[in-house]
CSV table of C-alpha atoms in Angstrom, one decimal:
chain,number,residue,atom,x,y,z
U,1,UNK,CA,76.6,73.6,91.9
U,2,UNK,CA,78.7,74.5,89.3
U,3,UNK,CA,82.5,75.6,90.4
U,4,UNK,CA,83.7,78.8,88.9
U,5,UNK,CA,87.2,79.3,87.1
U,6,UNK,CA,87.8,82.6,89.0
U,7,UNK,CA,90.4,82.6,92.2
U,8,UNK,CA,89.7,84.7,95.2
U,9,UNK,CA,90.7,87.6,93.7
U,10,UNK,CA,88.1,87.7,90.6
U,11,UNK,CA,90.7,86.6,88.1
U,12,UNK,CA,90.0,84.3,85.4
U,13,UNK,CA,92.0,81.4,85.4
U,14,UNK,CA,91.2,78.0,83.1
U,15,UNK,CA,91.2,75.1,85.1
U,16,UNK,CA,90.8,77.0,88.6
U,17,UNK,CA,88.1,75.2,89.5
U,18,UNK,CA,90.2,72.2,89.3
U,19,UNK,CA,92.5,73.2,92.3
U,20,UNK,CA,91.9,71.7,95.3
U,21,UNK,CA,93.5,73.6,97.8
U,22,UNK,CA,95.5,76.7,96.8
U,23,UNK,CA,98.1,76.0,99.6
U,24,UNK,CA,99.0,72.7,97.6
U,25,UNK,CA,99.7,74.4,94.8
U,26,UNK,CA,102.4,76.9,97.2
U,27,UNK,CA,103.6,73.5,98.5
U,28,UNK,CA,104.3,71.6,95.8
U,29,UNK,CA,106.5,74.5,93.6
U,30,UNK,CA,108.9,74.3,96.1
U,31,UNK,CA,111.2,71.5,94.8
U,32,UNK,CA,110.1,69.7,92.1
U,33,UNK,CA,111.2,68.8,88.2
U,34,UNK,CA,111.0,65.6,86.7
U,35,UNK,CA,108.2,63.1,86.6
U,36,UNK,CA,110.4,60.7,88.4
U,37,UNK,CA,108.0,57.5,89.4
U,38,UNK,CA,109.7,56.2,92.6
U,39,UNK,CA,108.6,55.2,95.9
U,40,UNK,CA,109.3,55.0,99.7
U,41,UNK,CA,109.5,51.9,102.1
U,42,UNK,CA,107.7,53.4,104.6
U,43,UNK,CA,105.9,56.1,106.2
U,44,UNK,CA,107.3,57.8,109.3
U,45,UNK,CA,109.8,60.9,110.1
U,46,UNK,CA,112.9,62.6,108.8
U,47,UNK,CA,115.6,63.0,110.6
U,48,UNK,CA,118.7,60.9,110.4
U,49,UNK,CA,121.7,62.2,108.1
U,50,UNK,CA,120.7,65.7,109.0
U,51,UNK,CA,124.5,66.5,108.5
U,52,UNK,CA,124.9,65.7,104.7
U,53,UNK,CA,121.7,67.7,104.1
U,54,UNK,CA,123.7,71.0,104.9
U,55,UNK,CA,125.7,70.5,101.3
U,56,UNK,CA,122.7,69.3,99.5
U,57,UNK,CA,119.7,71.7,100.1
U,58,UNK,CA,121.0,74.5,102.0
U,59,UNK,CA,120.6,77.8,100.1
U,60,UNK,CA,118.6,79.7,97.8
U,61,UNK,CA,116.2,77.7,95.3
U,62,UNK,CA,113.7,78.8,92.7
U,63,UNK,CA,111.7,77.8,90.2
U,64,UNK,CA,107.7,76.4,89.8
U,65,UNK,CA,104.7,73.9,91.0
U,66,UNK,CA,104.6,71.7,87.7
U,67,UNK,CA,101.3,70.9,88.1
U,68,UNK,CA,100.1,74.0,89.9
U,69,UNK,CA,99.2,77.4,88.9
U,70,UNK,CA,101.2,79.6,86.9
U,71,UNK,CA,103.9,81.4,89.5
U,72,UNK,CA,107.4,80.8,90.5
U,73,UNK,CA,108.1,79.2,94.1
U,74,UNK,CA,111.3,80.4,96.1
U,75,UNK,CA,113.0,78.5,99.2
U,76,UNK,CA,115.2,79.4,101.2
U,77,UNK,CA,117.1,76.8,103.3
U,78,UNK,CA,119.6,77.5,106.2
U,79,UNK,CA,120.5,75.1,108.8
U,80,UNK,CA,117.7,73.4,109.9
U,81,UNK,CA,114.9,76.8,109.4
U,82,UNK,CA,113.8,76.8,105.7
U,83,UNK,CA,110.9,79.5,104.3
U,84,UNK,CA,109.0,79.1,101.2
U,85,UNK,CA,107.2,82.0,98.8
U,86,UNK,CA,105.1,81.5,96.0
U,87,UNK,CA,104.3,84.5,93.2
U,88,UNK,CA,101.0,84.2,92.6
U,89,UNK,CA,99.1,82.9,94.3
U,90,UNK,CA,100.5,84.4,96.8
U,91,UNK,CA,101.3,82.0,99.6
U,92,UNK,CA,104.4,81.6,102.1
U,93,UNK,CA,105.4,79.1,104.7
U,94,UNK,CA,108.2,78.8,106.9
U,95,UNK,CA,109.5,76.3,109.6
U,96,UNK,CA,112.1,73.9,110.6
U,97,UNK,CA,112.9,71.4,108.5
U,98,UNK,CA,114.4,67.5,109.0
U,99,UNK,CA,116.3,65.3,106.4
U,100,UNK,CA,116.6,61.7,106.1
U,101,UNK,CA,119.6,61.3,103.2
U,102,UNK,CA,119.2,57.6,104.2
U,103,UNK,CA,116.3,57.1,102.8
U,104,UNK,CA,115.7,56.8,98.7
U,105,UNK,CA,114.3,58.8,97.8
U,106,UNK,CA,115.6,61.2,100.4
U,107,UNK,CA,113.2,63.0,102.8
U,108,UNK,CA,112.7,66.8,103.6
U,109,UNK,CA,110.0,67.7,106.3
U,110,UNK,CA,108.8,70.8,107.1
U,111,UNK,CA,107.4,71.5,110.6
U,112,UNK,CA,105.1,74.9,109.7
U,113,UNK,CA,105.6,77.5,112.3
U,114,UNK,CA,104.6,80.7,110.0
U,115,UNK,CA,102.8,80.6,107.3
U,116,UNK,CA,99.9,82.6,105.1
U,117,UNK,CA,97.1,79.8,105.8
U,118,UNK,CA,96.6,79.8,109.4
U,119,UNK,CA,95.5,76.7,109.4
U,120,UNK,CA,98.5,75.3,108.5
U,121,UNK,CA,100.5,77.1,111.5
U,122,UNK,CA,101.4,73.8,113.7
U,123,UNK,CA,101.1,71.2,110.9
U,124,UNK,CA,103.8,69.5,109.4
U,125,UNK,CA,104.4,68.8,105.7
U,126,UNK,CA,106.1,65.1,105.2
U,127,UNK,CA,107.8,65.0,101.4
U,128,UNK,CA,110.9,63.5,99.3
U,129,UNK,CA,113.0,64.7,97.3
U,130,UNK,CA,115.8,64.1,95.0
U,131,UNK,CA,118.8,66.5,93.5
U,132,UNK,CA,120.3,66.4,90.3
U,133,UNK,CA,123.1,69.0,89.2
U,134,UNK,CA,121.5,72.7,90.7
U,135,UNK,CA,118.0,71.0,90.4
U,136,UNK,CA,116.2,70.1,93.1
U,137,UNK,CA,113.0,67.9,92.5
U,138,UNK,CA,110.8,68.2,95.9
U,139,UNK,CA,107.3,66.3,96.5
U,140,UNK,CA,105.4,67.6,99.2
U,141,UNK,CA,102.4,66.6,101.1
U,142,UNK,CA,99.2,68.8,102.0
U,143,UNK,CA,100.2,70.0,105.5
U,144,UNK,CA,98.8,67.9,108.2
U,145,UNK,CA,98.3,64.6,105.8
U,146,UNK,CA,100.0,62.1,107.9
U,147,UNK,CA,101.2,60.4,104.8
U,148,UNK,CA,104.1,61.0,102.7
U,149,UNK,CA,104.6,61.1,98.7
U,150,UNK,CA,105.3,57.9,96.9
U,151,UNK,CA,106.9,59.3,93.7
U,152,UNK,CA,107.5,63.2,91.9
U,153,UNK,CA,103.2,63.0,90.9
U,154,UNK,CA,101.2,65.7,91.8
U,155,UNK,CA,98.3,64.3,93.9
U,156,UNK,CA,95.1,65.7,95.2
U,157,UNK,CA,97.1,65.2,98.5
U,158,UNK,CA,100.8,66.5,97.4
U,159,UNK,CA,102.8,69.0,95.1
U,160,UNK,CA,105.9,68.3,93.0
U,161,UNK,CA,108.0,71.2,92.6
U,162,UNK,CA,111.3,71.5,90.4
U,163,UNK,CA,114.1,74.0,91.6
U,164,UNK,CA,116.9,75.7,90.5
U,165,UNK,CA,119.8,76.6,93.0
U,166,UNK,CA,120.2,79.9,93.1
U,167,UNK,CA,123.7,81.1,94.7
């Protein structure tokens, strides 16, 4: 059976049949930029040097999926509680998040408490990321895949988002 190019809303889109899951798309705008090819030692949970992560992705961040559908993506991080919105489609998720600045590259978590997909509620998102300047370059992984990212590639199973920090 032939897959159709319109979303759920009846709106044309090229190369809509060619999303996987919508919710990646949300995911994977939230802080990405560059096509950066670099990879993790290994597998497993954020969590140590949650205090240097205050200063590095607290605050307000925008900007889009590259490799999703057209939108912009905006996150909002404060402490250790961060929410995520997306334009169009419209998506959000927010949850408690854990950073590893140890790690390279550096890991952001997201445990999803809230979130438009109910099926996501309860799930956690495992991703890197990286900053440079006021850009923030985020990989995440489909909520509830029990693997992280290896580089800043969208994947059928993650979404690389680049963001702007927005004071």
């Amino acid at each position: 059976m032939k897959r159709s190019n319109r979303c759920f809303s009846g709106i044309n889109i090229p190369g809509y049949d060619k999303i996987i899951n919508p919710v990646l798309i949300i995911i994977f705008l939230l802080i990405s930029s560059a096509v950066l090819f670099t990879g993790c030692k290994e597998d497993g949970p954020a969590g140590t040097g949650q205090n240097d992560v205050k200063t590095e992705v607290e605050g307000a961040w925008s900007g889009i999926e590259i490799s999703g559908a057209a939108g912009s993506w905006k996150f909002n991080v404060s402490g250790k509680s961060a929410s995520i919105t997306a334009t169009y489609p419209v998506m959000s998720y927010s949850g408690n998040i854990s950073v590893d600045t140890t790690t390279n590259p550096r890991r952001l978590d997201l445990d999803i408490t809230v979130s438009t997909i109910t099926e996501y509620i309860g799930t956690k998102s495992l991703g890197i990321y990286k900053i440079s300047g006021d850009t923030l370059y985020y990989a995440a992984g489909e909520p509830g895949v029990t693997f992280r990212p290896r580089g800043f590639v969208g994947t059928s199973t993650s979404r690389v988002f680049i963001l702007l920090n927005k004071p």
